[in-house]
């Protein structure tokens, strides 16, 4: 981020957006798209090392480079689309309410995170893995009985092909407000007996029953609130000193 500022790359991307449109609203998504592409390319060597080479060094990944890159590209697309929407909304709030943007921005970001958690089991997770109902049997019946006993509103259990990425055994209870889904990795089913599977699933159900998704949203909201308030204060200080070097003067400037 410092390199983009000091070498005025960020300002150049903003200027490009301004040449394409006079609308300050539409300048933001144009800038954000450039920003996500540039930062993704700049950090790609480190991402490749961390997520591909180190994973293989510890025997945690089953993927070839092309398979890994396919998932990386999918994640990039999801991140690009979501950040364009989120940051465009936040900058609209910054322009509309300069003094209290950090309060409104926090509300928008928390709502966006909640929406992401809501749609992930149904729309995002299937972009990376194939999900199918777990075949009928004793194990499925036991899992559904355990869910009903703990007030988890599901009527099916899903299996997904986690083995296409790694040998890790896992399960999850994701979503809320009608999108709740219990999902078991195929590795869990292949490598564990029924008692072990129920122990893993029971642990994941515990997160749901104890409301950890809501606790997580609350703590993230508080963290974002403090972070945005700090940015609001810190920008004024730093722009007053370095704004001329960066060609960035006001906080509603996406650069």
CSV table of C-alpha atoms in Angstrom, one decimal:
chain,number,residue,atom,x,y,z
A,1,UNK,CA,0.0,0.0,0.0
A,2,UNK,CA,2.9,2.3,0.8
A,3,UNK,CA,4.5,1.7,-2.6
A,4,UNK,CA,1.2,2.5,-4.4
A,5,UNK,CA,0.9,5.8,-2.5
A,6,UNK,CA,4.5,7.0,-2.6
A,7,UNK,CA,5.0,6.2,-6.3
A,8,UNK,CA,1.6,7.7,-7.0
A,9,UNK,CA,0.3,4.5,-8.6
A,10,UNK,CA,-2.8,4.9,-6.5
A,11,UNK,CA,-3.3,8.5,-7.8
A,12,UNK,CA,-2.7,7.3,-11.4
A,13,UNK,CA,-5.5,4.7,-11.0
A,14,UNK,CA,-7.8,7.3,-9.6
A,15,UNK,CA,-7.0,9.7,-12.5
A,16,UNK,CA,-7.7,6.9,-15.0
A,17,UNK,CA,-11.1,6.4,-13.4
A,18,UNK,CA,-11.8,10.1,-13.6
A,19,UNK,CA,-11.0,10.1,-17.3
A,20,UNK,CA,-13.5,7.3,-17.9
A,21,UNK,CA,-16.4,9.0,-16.0
A,22,UNK,CA,-17.3,12.2,-14.2
A,23,UNK,CA,-19.5,10.4,-11.8
A,24,UNK,CA,-17.9,10.1,-8.5
A,25,UNK,CA,-20.0,7.1,-7.7
A,26,UNK,CA,-18.8,5.1,-10.7
A,27,UNK,CA,-15.2,6.3,-10.3
A,28,UNK,CA,-15.0,4.2,-7.1
A,29,UNK,CA,-15.7,0.7,-8.6
A,30,UNK,CA,-13.3,1.5,-11.5
A,31,UNK,CA,-10.6,2.4,-9.0
A,32,UNK,CA,-11.4,-0.6,-6.8
A,33,UNK,CA,-11.2,-3.1,-9.8
A,34,UNK,CA,-7.7,-1.7,-10.6
A,35,UNK,CA,-6.6,-1.8,-7.0
A,36,UNK,CA,-7.7,-5.5,-6.5
A,37,UNK,CA,-5.9,-6.6,-9.7
A,38,UNK,CA,-2.7,-4.7,-8.9
A,39,UNK,CA,-2.5,-5.8,-5.3
A,40,UNK,CA,-3.3,-9.4,-6.3
A,41,UNK,CA,-0.6,-9.5,-8.9
A,42,UNK,CA,1.9,-7.9,-6.6
A,43,UNK,CA,1.3,-10.3,-3.7
A,44,UNK,CA,0.9,-13.4,-6.0
A,45,UNK,CA,4.4,-14.8,-5.4
A,46,UNK,CA,3.9,-14.8,-1.6
A,47,UNK,CA,0.4,-16.3,-2.1
A,48,UNK,CA,1.8,-19.0,-4.3
A,49,UNK,CA,4.5,-19.8,-1.7
A,50,UNK,CA,2.2,-19.8,1.2
A,51,UNK,CA,-0.9,-21.6,-0.3
A,52,UNK,CA,0.8,-23.9,-2.8
A,53,UNK,CA,4.4,-24.7,-2.1
A,54,UNK,CA,4.2,-24.8,1.7
A,55,UNK,CA,0.9,-26.8,1.6
A,56,UNK,CA,2.7,-29.4,-0.5
A,57,UNK,CA,5.8,-29.3,1.7
A,58,UNK,CA,3.7,-30.5,4.6
A,59,UNK,CA,1.7,-33.0,2.5
A,60,UNK,CA,-1.6,-31.0,3.0
A,61,UNK,CA,-2.5,-30.4,-0.6
A,62,UNK,CA,-3.6,-32.8,-3.3
A,63,UNK,CA,-3.7,-30.2,-6.1
A,64,UNK,CA,-1.6,-29.7,-9.2
A,65,UNK,CA,-0.7,-26.1,-9.9
A,66,UNK,CA,-3.4,-25.8,-12.5
A,67,UNK,CA,-6.0,-27.1,-10.1
A,68,UNK,CA,-4.8,-24.8,-7.3
A,69,UNK,CA,-4.8,-21.8,-9.8
A,70,UNK,CA,-8.3,-22.6,-10.8
A,71,UNK,CA,-9.5,-22.3,-7.2
A,72,UNK,CA,-7.3,-19.2,-6.8
A,73,UNK,CA,-8.9,-17.6,-9.8
A,74,UNK,CA,-12.4,-18.4,-8.5
A,75,UNK,CA,-11.5,-16.8,-5.2
A,76,UNK,CA,-10.1,-13.8,-7.0
A,77,UNK,CA,-13.4,-13.4,-8.9
A,78,UNK,CA,-15.5,-13.6,-5.7
A,79,UNK,CA,-13.2,-11.2,-3.9
A,80,UNK,CA,-13.2,-8.7,-6.8
A,81,UNK,CA,-17.0,-8.6,-7.1
A,82,UNK,CA,-17.6,-8.4,-3.4
A,83,UNK,CA,-15.0,-5.7,-2.8
A,84,UNK,CA,-16.2,-3.6,-5.7
A,85,UNK,CA,-19.7,-3.6,-4.2
A,86,UNK,CA,-18.6,-3.1,-0.5
A,87,UNK,CA,-16.2,-0.3,-1.2
A,88,UNK,CA,-18.5,1.5,-3.6
A,89,UNK,CA,-21.1,1.6,-0.9
A,90,UNK,CA,-18.6,2.7,1.8
A,91,UNK,CA,-17.3,5.6,-0.3
A,92,UNK,CA,-20.9,6.7,-1.1
A,93,UNK,CA,-21.3,7.0,2.7
A,94,UNK,CA,-18.0,8.8,3.1
A,95,UNK,CA,-19.2,11.4,0.6
A,96,UNK,CA,-22.7,11.7,2.1
A,97,UNK,CA,-21.6,11.9,5.8
A,98,UNK,CA,-18.0,12.9,6.1
A,99,UNK,CA,-17.9,13.3,9.9
A,100,UNK,CA,-19.8,10.1,10.8
A,101,UNK,CA,-18.9,7.9,7.8
A,102,UNK,CA,-17.0,5.5,10.1
A,103,UNK,CA,-20.3,4.8,12.0
A,104,UNK,CA,-22.3,4.2,8.8
A,105,UNK,CA,-19.4,2.4,7.2
A,106,UNK,CA,-19.3,0.0,10.1
A,107,UNK,CA,-23.0,-0.8,9.7
A,108,UNK,CA,-22.7,-1.4,6.0
A,109,UNK,CA,-19.6,-3.6,6.5
A,110,UNK,CA,-21.2,-5.7,9.2
A,111,UNK,CA,-24.4,-6.1,7.1
A,112,UNK,CA,-22.2,-7.2,4.2
A,113,UNK,CA,-20.4,-9.8,6.3
A,114,UNK,CA,-23.7,-11.1,7.6
A,115,UNK,CA,-25.0,-11.4,4.0
A,116,UNK,CA,-21.8,-13.2,3.0
A,117,UNK,CA,-22.2,-15.7,5.8
A,118,UNK,CA,-25.8,-16.2,4.8
A,119,UNK,CA,-25.2,-17.0,1.2
A,120,UNK,CA,-21.9,-18.8,1.5
A,121,UNK,CA,-23.3,-22.4,1.9
A,122,UNK,CA,-25.7,-22.0,-1.0
A,123,UNK,CA,-23.9,-19.9,-3.5
A,124,UNK,CA,-20.2,-19.5,-2.6
A,125,UNK,CA,-19.0,-22.9,-1.3
A,126,UNK,CA,-20.4,-24.8,-4.4
A,127,UNK,CA,-18.0,-22.7,-6.6
A,128,UNK,CA,-15.1,-24.6,-5.0
A,129,UNK,CA,-16.5,-28.0,-4.3
A,130,UNK,CA,-19.3,-30.3,-5.4
A,131,UNK,CA,-22.0,-30.9,-2.8
A,132,UNK,CA,-24.5,-33.8,-2.8
A,133,UNK,CA,-26.9,-35.2,-0.2
A,134,UNK,CA,-25.4,-37.8,2.1
A,135,UNK,CA,-26.9,-41.2,1.2
A,136,UNK,CA,-29.7,-42.4,3.5
A,137,UNK,CA,-28.5,-44.6,6.3
A,138,UNK,CA,-27.8,-44.9,10.1
A,139,UNK,CA,-25.2,-42.2,10.1
A,140,UNK,CA,-27.4,-39.6,8.3
A,141,UNK,CA,-30.3,-40.5,10.7
A,142,UNK,CA,-28.0,-40.0,13.7
A,143,UNK,CA,-26.8,-36.7,12.5
A,144,UNK,CA,-30.3,-35.4,11.8
A,145,UNK,CA,-31.5,-36.6,15.2
A,146,UNK,CA,-28.6,-34.8,16.8
A,147,UNK,CA,-29.5,-31.6,14.9
A,148,UNK,CA,-33.2,-31.8,15.9
A,149,UNK,CA,-32.3,-32.4,19.5
A,150,UNK,CA,-30.2,-29.2,19.5
A,151,UNK,CA,-32.6,-27.0,17.5
A,152,UNK,CA,-30.6,-26.9,14.3
A,153,UNK,CA,-33.1,-26.3,11.4
A,154,UNK,CA,-31.9,-28.7,8.8
A,155,UNK,CA,-33.6,-31.6,7.0
A,156,UNK,CA,-30.6,-32.9,5.1
A,157,UNK,CA,-26.9,-33.6,5.4
A,158,UNK,CA,-24.4,-32.9,2.6
A,159,UNK,CA,-21.1,-34.4,1.5
A,160,UNK,CA,-18.5,-32.5,-0.5
A,161,UNK,CA,-15.4,-33.5,-2.3
A,162,UNK,CA,-12.8,-31.9,0.0
A,163,UNK,CA,-10.3,-34.5,-1.2
A,164,UNK,CA,-9.8,-32.6,-4.4
A,165,UNK,CA,-7.9,-30.0,-2.3
A,166,UNK,CA,-6.4,-31.9,0.6
A,167,UNK,CA,-6.5,-34.9,3.0
A,168,UNK,CA,-7.9,-32.8,5.9
A,169,UNK,CA,-10.9,-34.3,7.8
A,170,UNK,CA,-13.5,-31.7,8.6
A,171,UNK,CA,-17.2,-30.8,8.7
A,172,UNK,CA,-19.1,-27.6,9.1
A,173,UNK,CA,-22.5,-26.2,10.1
A,174,UNK,CA,-22.8,-23.0,8.1
A,175,UNK,CA,-25.4,-20.4,7.2
A,176,UNK,CA,-28.3,-19.0,9.2
A,177,UNK,CA,-31.8,-17.6,8.7
A,178,UNK,CA,-32.9,-20.4,6.4
A,179,UNK,CA,-29.6,-21.3,4.7
A,180,UNK,CA,-28.2,-23.5,7.5
A,181,UNK,CA,-26.4,-26.5,6.1
A,182,UNK,CA,-24.5,-29.4,7.7
A,183,UNK,CA,-21.7,-30.5,5.4
A,184,UNK,CA,-19.2,-33.3,5.8
A,185,UNK,CA,-15.9,-33.6,3.9
A,186,UNK,CA,-15.5,-36.9,2.0
A,187,UNK,CA,-12.2,-37.3,3.8
A,188,UNK,CA,-14.1,-37.5,7.1
A,189,UNK,CA,-16.4,-40.2,5.8
A,190,UNK,CA,-13.5,-42.2,4.3
A,191,UNK,CA,-11.0,-42.0,7.2
A,192,UNK,CA,-13.2,-42.1,10.3
A,193,UNK,CA,-15.8,-44.4,11.9
A,194,UNK,CA,-19.3,-43.3,12.8
A,195,UNK,CA,-18.5,-42.4,16.4
A,196,UNK,CA,-15.6,-40.2,15.3
A,197,UNK,CA,-17.7,-38.6,12.6
A,198,UNK,CA,-20.4,-37.8,15.1
A,199,UNK,CA,-17.8,-36.3,17.5
A,200,UNK,CA,-16.6,-34.0,14.7
A,201,UNK,CA,-20.1,-33.0,13.6
A,202,UNK,CA,-21.2,-32.5,17.2
A,203,UNK,CA,-18.3,-30.1,17.7
A,204,UNK,CA,-19.3,-28.1,14.7
A,205,UNK,CA,-23.0,-28.1,15.8
A,206,UNK,CA,-21.8,-26.6,19.1
A,207,UNK,CA,-20.6,-23.5,17.3
A,208,UNK,CA,-24.1,-23.1,15.8
A,209,UNK,CA,-25.9,-23.8,19.1
A,210,UNK,CA,-23.7,-21.4,21.1
A,211,UNK,CA,-24.4,-18.7,18.5
A,212,UNK,CA,-20.7,-18.2,17.6
A,213,UNK,CA,-21.6,-16.7,14.2
A,214,UNK,CA,-23.5,-13.9,16.0
A,215,UNK,CA,-20.7,-13.5,18.5
A,216,UNK,CA,-18.2,-13.3,15.6
A,217,UNK,CA,-20.2,-10.7,13.9
A,218,UNK,CA,-20.4,-8.6,17.1
A,219,UNK,CA,-16.7,-8.7,17.7
A,220,UNK,CA,-15.9,-8.0,14.1
A,221,UNK,CA,-18.3,-5.1,14.2
A,222,UNK,CA,-16.5,-3.6,17.2
A,223,UNK,CA,-13.1,-4.2,15.6
A,224,UNK,CA,-14.3,-2.6,12.4
A,225,UNK,CA,-15.7,0.4,14.3
A,226,UNK,CA,-12.5,1.0,16.1
A,227,UNK,CA,-10.5,0.5,12.9
A,228,UNK,CA,-12.6,2.9,10.8
A,229,UNK,CA,-12.5,5.5,13.6
A,230,UNK,CA,-8.7,5.2,13.6
A,231,UNK,CA,-8.6,5.5,9.9
A,232,UNK,CA,-10.8,8.6,10.1
A,233,UNK,CA,-8.3,10.2,12.6
A,234,UNK,CA,-5.1,8.9,11.0
A,235,UNK,CA,-5.9,10.0,7.5
A,236,UNK,CA,-6.3,13.6,8.6
A,237,UNK,CA,-2.9,13.5,10.3
A,238,UNK,CA,-1.0,11.7,7.5
A,239,UNK,CA,-2.6,13.5,4.6
A,240,UNK,CA,-1.7,16.8,6.3
A,241,UNK,CA,2.0,15.7,6.2
A,242,UNK,CA,2.3,13.5,3.1
A,243,UNK,CA,-0.8,14.4,1.0
A,244,UNK,CA,1.2,16.4,-1.5
A,245,UNK,CA,3.6,13.5,-2.1
A,246,UNK,CA,0.7,11.1,-2.5
A,247,UNK,CA,-1.5,13.5,-4.5
A,248,UNK,CA,-4.3,12.5,-2.1
A,249,UNK,CA,-6.0,15.3,0.0
A,250,UNK,CA,-9.5,14.2,1.0
A,251,UNK,CA,-10.8,11.1,2.7
A,252,UNK,CA,-13.5,10.6,0.0
A,253,UNK,CA,-10.7,10.2,-2.6
A,254,UNK,CA,-10.4,6.4,-3.3
A,255,UNK,CA,-6.7,6.8,-4.0
